[in-house]
Tab-separated table of C-alpha atoms in Angstrom:
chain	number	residue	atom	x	y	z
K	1	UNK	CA	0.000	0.000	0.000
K	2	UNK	CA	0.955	3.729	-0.808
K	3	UNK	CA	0.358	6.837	1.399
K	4	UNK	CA	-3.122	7.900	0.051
K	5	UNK	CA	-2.525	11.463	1.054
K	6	UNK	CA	-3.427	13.096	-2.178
K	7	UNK	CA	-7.393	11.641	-1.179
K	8	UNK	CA	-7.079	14.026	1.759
K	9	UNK	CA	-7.227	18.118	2.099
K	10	UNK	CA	-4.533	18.404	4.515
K	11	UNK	CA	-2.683	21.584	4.910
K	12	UNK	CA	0.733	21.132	3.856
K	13	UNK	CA	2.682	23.132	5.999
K	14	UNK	CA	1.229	20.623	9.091
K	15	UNK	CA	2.443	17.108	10.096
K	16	UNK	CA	-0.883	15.645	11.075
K	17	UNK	CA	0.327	12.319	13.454
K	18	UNK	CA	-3.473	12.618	15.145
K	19	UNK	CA	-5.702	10.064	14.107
K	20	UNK	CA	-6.236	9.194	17.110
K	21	UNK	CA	-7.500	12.106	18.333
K	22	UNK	CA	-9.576	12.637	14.841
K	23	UNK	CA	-8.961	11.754	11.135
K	24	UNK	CA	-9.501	14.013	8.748
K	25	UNK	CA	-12.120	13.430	6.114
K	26	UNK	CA	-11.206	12.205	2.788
K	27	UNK	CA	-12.457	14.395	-0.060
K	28	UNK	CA	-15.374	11.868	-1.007
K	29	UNK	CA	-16.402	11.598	2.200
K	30	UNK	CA	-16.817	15.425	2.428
K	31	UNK	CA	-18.228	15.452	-0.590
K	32	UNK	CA	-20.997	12.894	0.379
K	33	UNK	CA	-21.884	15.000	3.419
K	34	UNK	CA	-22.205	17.929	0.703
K	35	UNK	CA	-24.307	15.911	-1.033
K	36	UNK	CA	-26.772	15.054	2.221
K	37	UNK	CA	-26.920	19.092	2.921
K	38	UNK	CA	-28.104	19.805	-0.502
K	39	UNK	CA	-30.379	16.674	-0.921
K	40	UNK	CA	-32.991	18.455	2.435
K	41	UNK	CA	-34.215	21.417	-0.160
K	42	UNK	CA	-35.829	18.904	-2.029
K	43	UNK	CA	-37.166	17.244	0.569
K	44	UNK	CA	-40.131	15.801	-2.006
K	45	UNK	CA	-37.610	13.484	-3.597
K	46	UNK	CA	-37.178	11.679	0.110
K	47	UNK	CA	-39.054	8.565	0.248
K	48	UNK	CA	-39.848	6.285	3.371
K	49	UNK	CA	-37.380	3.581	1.377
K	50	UNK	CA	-34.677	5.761	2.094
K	51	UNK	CA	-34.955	5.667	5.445
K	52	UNK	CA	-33.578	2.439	5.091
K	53	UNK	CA	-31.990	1.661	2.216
K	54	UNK	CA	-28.783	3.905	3.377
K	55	UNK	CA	-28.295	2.903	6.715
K	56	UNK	CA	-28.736	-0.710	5.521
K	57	UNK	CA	-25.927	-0.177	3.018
K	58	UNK	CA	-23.938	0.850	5.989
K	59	UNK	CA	-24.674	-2.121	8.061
K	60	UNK	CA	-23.400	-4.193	5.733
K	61	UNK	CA	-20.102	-2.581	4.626
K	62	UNK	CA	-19.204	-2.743	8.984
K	63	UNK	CA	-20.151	-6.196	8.753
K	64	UNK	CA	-17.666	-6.971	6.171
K	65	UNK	CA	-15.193	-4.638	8.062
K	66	UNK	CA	-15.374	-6.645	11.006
K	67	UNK	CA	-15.966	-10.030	9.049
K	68	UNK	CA	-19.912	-11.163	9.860
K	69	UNK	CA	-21.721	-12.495	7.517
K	70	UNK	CA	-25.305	-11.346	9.426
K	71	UNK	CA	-25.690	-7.441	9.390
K	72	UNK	CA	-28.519	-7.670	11.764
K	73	UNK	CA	-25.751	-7.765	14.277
K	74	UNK	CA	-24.978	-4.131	13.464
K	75	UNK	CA	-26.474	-1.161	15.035
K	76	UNK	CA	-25.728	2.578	14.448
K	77	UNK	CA	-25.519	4.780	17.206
K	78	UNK	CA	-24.520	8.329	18.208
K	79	UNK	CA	-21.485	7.498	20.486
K	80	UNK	CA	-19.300	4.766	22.267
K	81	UNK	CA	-21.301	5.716	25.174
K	82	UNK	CA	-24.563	4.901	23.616
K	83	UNK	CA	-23.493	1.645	22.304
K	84	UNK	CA	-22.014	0.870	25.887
K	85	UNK	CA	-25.231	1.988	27.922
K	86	UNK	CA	-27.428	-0.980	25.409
K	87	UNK	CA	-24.670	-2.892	27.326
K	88	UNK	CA	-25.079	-2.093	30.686
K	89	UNK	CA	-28.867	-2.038	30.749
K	90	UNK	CA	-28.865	-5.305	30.249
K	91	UNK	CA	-25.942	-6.872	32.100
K	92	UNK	CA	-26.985	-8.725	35.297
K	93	UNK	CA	-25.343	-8.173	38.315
K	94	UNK	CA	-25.591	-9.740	41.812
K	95	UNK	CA	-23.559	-8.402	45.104
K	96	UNK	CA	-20.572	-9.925	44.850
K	97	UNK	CA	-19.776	-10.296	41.428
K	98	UNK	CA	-17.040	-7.765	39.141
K	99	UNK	CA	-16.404	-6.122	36.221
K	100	UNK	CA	-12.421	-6.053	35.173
K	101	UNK	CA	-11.735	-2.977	33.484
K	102	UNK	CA	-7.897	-1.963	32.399
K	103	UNK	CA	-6.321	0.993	33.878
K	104	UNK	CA	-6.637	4.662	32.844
K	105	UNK	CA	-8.951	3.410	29.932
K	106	UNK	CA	-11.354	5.883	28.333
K	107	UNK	CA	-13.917	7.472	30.584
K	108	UNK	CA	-16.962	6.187	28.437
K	109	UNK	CA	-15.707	2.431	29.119
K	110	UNK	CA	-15.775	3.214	32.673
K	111	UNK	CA	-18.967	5.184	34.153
K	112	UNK	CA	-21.393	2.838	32.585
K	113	UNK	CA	-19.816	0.046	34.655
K	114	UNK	CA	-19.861	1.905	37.913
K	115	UNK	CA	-23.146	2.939	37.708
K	116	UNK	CA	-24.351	-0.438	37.202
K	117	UNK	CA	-21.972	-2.093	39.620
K	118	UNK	CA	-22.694	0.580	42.863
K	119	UNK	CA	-26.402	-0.351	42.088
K	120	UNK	CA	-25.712	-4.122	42.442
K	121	UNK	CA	-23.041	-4.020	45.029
K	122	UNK	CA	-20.482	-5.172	42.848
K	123	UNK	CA	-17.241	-4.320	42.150
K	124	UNK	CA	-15.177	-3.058	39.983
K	125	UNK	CA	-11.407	-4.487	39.521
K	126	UNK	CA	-8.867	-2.155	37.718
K	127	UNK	CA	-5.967	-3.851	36.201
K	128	UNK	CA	-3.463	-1.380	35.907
K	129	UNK	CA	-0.256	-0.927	33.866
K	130	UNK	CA	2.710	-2.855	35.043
K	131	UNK	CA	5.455	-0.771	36.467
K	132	UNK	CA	8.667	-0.734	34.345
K	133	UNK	CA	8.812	-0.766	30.103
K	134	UNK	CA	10.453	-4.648	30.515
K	135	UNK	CA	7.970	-6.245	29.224
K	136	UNK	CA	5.089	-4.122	29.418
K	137	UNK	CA	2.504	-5.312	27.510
K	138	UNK	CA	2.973	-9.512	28.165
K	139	UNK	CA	2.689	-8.347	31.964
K	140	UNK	CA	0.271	-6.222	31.568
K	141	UNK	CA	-2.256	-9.088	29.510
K	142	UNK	CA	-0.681	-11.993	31.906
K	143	UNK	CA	-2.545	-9.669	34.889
K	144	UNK	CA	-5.749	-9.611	33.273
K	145	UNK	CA	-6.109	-13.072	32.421
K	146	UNK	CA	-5.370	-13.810	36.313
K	147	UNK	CA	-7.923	-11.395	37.587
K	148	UNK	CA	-10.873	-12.546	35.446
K	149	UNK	CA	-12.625	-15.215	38.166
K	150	UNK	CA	-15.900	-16.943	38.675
K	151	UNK	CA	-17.371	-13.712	39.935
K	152	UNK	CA	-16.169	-11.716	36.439
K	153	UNK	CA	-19.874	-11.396	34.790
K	154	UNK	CA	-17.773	-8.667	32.418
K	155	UNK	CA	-14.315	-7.957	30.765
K	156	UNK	CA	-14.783	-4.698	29.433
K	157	UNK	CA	-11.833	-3.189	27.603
K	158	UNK	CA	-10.052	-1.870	24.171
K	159	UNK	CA	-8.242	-3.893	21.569
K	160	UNK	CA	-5.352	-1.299	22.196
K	161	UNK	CA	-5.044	1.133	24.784
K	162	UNK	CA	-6.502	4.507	23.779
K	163	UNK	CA	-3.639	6.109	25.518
K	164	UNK	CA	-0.485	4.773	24.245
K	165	UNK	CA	-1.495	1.746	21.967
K	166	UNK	CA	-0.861	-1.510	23.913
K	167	UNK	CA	-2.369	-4.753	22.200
K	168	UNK	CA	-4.487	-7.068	24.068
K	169	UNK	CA	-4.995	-10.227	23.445
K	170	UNK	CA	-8.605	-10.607	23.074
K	171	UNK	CA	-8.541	-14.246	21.571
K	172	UNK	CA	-6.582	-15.064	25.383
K	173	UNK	CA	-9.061	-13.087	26.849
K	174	UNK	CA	-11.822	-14.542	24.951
K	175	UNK	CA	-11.120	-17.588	25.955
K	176	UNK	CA	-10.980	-17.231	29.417
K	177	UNK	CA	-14.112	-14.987	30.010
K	178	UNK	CA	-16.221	-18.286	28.437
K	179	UNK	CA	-14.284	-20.810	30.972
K	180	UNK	CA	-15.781	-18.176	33.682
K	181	UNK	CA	-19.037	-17.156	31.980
K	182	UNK	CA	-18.892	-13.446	31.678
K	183	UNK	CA	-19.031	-11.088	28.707
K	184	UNK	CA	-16.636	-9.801	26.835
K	185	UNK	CA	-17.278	-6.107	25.527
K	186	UNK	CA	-14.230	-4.127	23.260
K	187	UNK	CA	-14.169	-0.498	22.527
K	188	UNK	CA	-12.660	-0.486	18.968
K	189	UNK	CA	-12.786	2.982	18.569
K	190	UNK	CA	-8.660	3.337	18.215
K	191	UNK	CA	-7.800	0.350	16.098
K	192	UNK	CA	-10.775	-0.933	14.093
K	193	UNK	CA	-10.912	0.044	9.967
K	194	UNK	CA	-6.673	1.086	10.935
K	195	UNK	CA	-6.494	-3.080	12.818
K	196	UNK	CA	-7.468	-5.813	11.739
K	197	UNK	CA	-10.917	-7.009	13.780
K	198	UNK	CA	-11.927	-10.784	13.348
K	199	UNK	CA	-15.451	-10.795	14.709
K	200	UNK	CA	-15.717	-14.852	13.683
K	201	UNK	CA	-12.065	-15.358	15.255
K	202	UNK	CA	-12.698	-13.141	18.634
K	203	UNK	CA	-16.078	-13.698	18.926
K	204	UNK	CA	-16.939	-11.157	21.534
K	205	UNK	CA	-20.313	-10.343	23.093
K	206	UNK	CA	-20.262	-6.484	21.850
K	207	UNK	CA	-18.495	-4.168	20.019
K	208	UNK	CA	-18.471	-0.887	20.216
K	209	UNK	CA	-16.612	1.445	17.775
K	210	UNK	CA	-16.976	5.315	17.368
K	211	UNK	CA	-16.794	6.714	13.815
K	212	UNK	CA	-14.439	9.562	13.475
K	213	UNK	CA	-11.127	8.308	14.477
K	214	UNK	CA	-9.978	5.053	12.386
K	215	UNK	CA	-13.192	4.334	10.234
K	216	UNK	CA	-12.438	8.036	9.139
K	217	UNK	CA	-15.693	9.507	9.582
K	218	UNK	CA	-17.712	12.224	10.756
K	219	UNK	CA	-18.443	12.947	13.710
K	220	UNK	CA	-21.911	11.845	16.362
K	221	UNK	CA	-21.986	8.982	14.287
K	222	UNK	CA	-20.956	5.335	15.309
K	223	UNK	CA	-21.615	1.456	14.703
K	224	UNK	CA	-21.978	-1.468	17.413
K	225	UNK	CA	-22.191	-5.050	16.501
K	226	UNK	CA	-24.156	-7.057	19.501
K	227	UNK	CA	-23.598	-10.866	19.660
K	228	UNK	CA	-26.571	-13.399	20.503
K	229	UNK	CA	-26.214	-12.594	24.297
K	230	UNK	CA	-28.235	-9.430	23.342
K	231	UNK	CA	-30.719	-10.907	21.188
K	232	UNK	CA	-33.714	-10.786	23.474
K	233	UNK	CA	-32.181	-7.313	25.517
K	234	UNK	CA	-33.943	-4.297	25.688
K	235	UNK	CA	-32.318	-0.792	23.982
K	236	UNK	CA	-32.199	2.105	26.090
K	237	UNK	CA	-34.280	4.305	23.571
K	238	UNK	CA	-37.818	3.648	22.012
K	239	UNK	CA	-38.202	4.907	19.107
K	240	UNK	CA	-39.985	3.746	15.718
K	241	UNK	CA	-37.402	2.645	13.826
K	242	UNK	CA	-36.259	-0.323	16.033
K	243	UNK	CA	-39.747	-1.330	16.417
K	244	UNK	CA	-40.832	-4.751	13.862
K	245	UNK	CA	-42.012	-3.367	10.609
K	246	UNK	CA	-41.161	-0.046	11.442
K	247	UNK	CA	-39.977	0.109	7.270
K	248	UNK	CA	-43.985	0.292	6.978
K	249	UNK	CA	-44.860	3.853	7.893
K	250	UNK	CA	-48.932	3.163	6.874
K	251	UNK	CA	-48.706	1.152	9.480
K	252	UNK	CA	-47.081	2.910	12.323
K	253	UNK	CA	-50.176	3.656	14.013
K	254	UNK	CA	-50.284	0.262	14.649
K	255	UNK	CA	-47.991	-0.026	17.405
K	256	UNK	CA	-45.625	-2.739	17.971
K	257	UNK	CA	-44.401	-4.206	21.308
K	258	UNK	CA	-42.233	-6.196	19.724
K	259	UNK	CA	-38.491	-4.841	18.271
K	260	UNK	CA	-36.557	-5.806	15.606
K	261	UNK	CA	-34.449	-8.726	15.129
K	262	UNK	CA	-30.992	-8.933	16.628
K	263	UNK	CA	-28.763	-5.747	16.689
K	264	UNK	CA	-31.378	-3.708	15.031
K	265	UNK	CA	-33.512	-2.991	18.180
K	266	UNK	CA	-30.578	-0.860	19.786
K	267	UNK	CA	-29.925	1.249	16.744
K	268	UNK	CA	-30.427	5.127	17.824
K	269	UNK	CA	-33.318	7.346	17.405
K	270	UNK	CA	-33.336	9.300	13.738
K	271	UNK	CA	-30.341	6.877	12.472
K	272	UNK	CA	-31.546	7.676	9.127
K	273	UNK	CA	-29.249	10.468	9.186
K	274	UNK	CA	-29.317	12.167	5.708
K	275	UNK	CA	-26.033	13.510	6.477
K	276	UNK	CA	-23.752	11.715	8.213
K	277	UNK	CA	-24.913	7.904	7.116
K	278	UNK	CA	-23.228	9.016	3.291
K	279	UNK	CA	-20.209	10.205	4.818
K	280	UNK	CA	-19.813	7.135	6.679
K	281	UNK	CA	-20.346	4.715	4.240
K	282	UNK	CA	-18.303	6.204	1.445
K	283	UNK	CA	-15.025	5.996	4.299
K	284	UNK	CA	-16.100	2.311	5.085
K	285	UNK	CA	-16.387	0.942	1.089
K	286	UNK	CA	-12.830	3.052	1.394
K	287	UNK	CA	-11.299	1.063	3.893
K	288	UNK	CA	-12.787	-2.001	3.097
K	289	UNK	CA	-11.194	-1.591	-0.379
K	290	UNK	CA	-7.548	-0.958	1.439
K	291	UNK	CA	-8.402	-3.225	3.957
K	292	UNK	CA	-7.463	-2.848	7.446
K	293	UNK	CA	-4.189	-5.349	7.921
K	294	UNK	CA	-2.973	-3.227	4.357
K	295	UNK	CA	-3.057	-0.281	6.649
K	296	UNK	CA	-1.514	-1.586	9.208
K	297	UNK	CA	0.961	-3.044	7.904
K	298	UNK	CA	1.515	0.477	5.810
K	299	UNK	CA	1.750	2.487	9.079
K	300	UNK	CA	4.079	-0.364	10.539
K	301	UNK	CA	6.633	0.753	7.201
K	302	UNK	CA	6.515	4.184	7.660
K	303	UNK	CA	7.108	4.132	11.840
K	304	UNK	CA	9.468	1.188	12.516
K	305	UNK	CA	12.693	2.911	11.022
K	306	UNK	CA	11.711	6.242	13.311
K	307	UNK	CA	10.947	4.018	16.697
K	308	UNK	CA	14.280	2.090	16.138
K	309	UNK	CA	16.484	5.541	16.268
K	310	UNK	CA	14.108	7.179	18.767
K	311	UNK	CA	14.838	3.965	21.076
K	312	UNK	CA	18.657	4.112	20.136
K	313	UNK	CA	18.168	7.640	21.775
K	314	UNK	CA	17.045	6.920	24.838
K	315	UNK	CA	12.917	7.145	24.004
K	316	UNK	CA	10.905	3.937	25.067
K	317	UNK	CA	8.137	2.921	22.940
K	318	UNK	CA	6.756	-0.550	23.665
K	319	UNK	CA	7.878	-3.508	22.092
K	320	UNK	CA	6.254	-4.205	18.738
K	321	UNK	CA	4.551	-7.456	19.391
K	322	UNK	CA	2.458	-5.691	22.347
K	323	UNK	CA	2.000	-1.988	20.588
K	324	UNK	CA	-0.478	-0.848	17.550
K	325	UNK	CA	1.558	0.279	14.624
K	326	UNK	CA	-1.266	3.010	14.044
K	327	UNK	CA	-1.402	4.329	17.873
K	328	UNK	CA	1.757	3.892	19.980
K	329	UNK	CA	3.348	5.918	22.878
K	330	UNK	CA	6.679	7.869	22.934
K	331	UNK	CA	7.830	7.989	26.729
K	332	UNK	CA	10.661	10.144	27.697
K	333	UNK	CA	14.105	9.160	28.493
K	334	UNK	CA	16.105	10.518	31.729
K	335	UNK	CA	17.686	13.358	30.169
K	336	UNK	CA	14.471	14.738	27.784
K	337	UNK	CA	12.050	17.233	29.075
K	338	UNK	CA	8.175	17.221	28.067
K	339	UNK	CA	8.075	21.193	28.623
K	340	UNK	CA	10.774	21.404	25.903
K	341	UNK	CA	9.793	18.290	23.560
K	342	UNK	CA	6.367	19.915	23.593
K	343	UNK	CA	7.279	23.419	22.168
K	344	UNK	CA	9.520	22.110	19.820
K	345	UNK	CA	6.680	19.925	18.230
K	346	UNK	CA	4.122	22.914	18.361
K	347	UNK	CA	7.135	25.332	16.437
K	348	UNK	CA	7.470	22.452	13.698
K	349	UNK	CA	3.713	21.871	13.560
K	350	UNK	CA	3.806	18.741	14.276
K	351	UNK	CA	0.369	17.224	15.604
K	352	UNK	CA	0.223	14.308	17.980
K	353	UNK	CA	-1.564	14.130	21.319
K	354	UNK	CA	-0.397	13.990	25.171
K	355	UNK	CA	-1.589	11.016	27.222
K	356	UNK	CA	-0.690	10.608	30.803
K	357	UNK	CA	3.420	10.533	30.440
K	358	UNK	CA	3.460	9.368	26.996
K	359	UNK	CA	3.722	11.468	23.681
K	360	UNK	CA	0.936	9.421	21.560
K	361	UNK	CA	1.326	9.059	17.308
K	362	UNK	CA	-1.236	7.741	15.720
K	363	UNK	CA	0.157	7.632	11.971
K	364	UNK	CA	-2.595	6.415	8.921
K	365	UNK	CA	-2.626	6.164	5.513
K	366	UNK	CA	-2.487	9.694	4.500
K	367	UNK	CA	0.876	10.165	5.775
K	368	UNK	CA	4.363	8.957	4.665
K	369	UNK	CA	7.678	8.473	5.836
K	370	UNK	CA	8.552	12.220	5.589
K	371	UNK	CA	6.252	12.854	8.315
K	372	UNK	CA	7.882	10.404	10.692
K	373	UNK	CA	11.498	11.872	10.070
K	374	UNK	CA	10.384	15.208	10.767
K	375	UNK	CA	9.183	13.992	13.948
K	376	UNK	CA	11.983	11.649	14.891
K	377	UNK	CA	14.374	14.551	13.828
K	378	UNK	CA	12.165	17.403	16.520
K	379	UNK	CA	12.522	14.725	18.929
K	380	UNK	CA	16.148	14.393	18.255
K	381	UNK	CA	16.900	18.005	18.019
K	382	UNK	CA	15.576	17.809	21.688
């Protein structure tokens, strides 16, 4: 795979190394979000199919992102945090029993859980980071896989940390939450459409991805597949759309008590967005045309020569069997400063985002290996 950065309207005088705090759009995806602006002054030409037809569209490319064959196992929703609350409305609790979280993960992948736990007197268990960089990441999934116990009803966690990029080893984990009988629910908002994402392999109970970091699309906008735990749950929003033949609108008088099938019943309120659906369907037939292990394995080229002299220098970035190629943390040697590695990335205009004490890059397919030596070469200069 090439750098695809000429599909892209970034300025040139940046280095964007920020995905992973937002992508940019792509032209066509722009372009399709035009489109949806222009398409509500005619809105005579807008038929009840199209409430459907769209969003159905999008469904399906997701499913092929994420490879499932059954796009009734998709939803779209607003946010992570929607997707999560479906989640934790319907997880059963009793006093006693835990939730295993990771530490310092993202804030939506955390209230839900103590809401639901302080109401059921159960607990939460917070697997933190290992201390030292030997080893990081094997120590790090070795502790989770010891915590989760016959009181785990959830595993709740990322497929790589939001904050510096650390892969987990979901199939492990997988494995282990079915010997217990919890769930097993992934935020995939970091590394899926930029990582690989094997629903068939995995098989985990939910997951939850946010669309406007690496599916590269706008954002309020989001898609959550739900495995057959959920089947029979109930959504946290009624609304007409997830109701059974809600695609009839003569007949929506005639209410329904029953949903639709699957993941459909949790899809949000007015998901029929004119708008933003477009936009996120032309970047999904985009990446699944690159494919996801192409652009990882593209980000992996462009990075691995600048991590190997940043480490010779006395950086640590994670080894790269436990560490994203898209997302990955720069921590600071003995003799480097943040104050002064900072300012020297905001004077080169270099973008990349601050998480806890490391510097995080998040590299896609719109840059190149020029970007990376101008950032290995600020960081040097420091």
């Amino acid at each position: 795979m090439q750098s695809q950065k000429h599909l892209f309207s970034l300025d040139e005088n940046i280095t964007y190394l920020n995905c992973a705090f937002m992508s940019p759009l792509m032209k066509q995806v722009e372009e399709a979000g035009i489109a949806g602006v222009l398409r509500k002054q005619k809105p005579n030409l807008v038929t009840g199919d199209d409430f459907f037809s769209e969003t159905k569209a999008l469904r399906q490319e997701f499913a092929k992102l994420i490879n499932t064959a059954d796009s009734d196992r998709i939803a779209i929703i607003p946010s992570v945090s929607y997707g999560l609350a479906n989640v934790a409305k319907n997880l059963v609790l009793e006093s006693g029993d835990n939730i295993v979280v990771v530490g310092e993960q993202f804030p939506s992948n955390v209230y839900p859980w103590r809401e639901v736990a302080s109401n059921s007197n159960a607990e939460i268990i917070t697997i933190s980071a290992p201390d030292g960089m030997q080893d990081r990441g094997k120590r790090w999934n070795e502790a989770i896989l010891n915590t989760i116990n016959s009181r785990t009803k959830l595993v709740a966690m990322a497929n790589i940390h939001w904050a510096d990029g650390t892969l987990f080893n979901l199939i492990d984990i997988r494995k282990r939450t079915n010997e217990v009988g919890a769930l097993l629910v992934i935020d995939g908002t970091q590394s899926v459409g930029a990582l690989s994402f094997d629903v068939e392999e995995i098989q985990p109970d939910a997951l939850i991805v946010a669309g406007y970091k690496s599916l590269m699309g706008p954002y309020s906008i989001g898609l959550a597949y739900y495995g057959a735990a959920f089947d029979d749950g109930s959504p946290i929003e009624q609304n007409w759309i997830n109701r059974n033949e809600s695609d009839d609108f003569a007949n929506l008088v005639n209410y329904s008590d029953d949903y639709q099938p699957k993941a459909l019943r949790y899809g949000v309120g007015e998901q029929s967005n004119f708008i933003l659906v477009p936009m996120m369907l032309a970047a999904l037939r985009a990446l699944n045309e690159w494919k996801p292990e192409h652009i990882q394995n593209y980000c992996k080229s462009i990075t691995e020569e600048s991590v190997k002299k940043l480490t010779e220098a006395g950086f640590i970035i994670d080894d790269a069997e436990f560490r994203a190629a898209n997302l990955f943390g720069i921590r600071l040697g003995a003799h480097h400063k943040m104050d002064e590695v900072k300012s020297a990335l905001t004077k080169n205009n270099i973008f990349v985002s601050y998480r806890g004490d490391a510097i995080r890059v998040s590299p896609n397919v719109y840059n190149d290996k020029t970007d990376m030596e101008k950032l290995t070469h600020t960081l040097l200069s420091c």
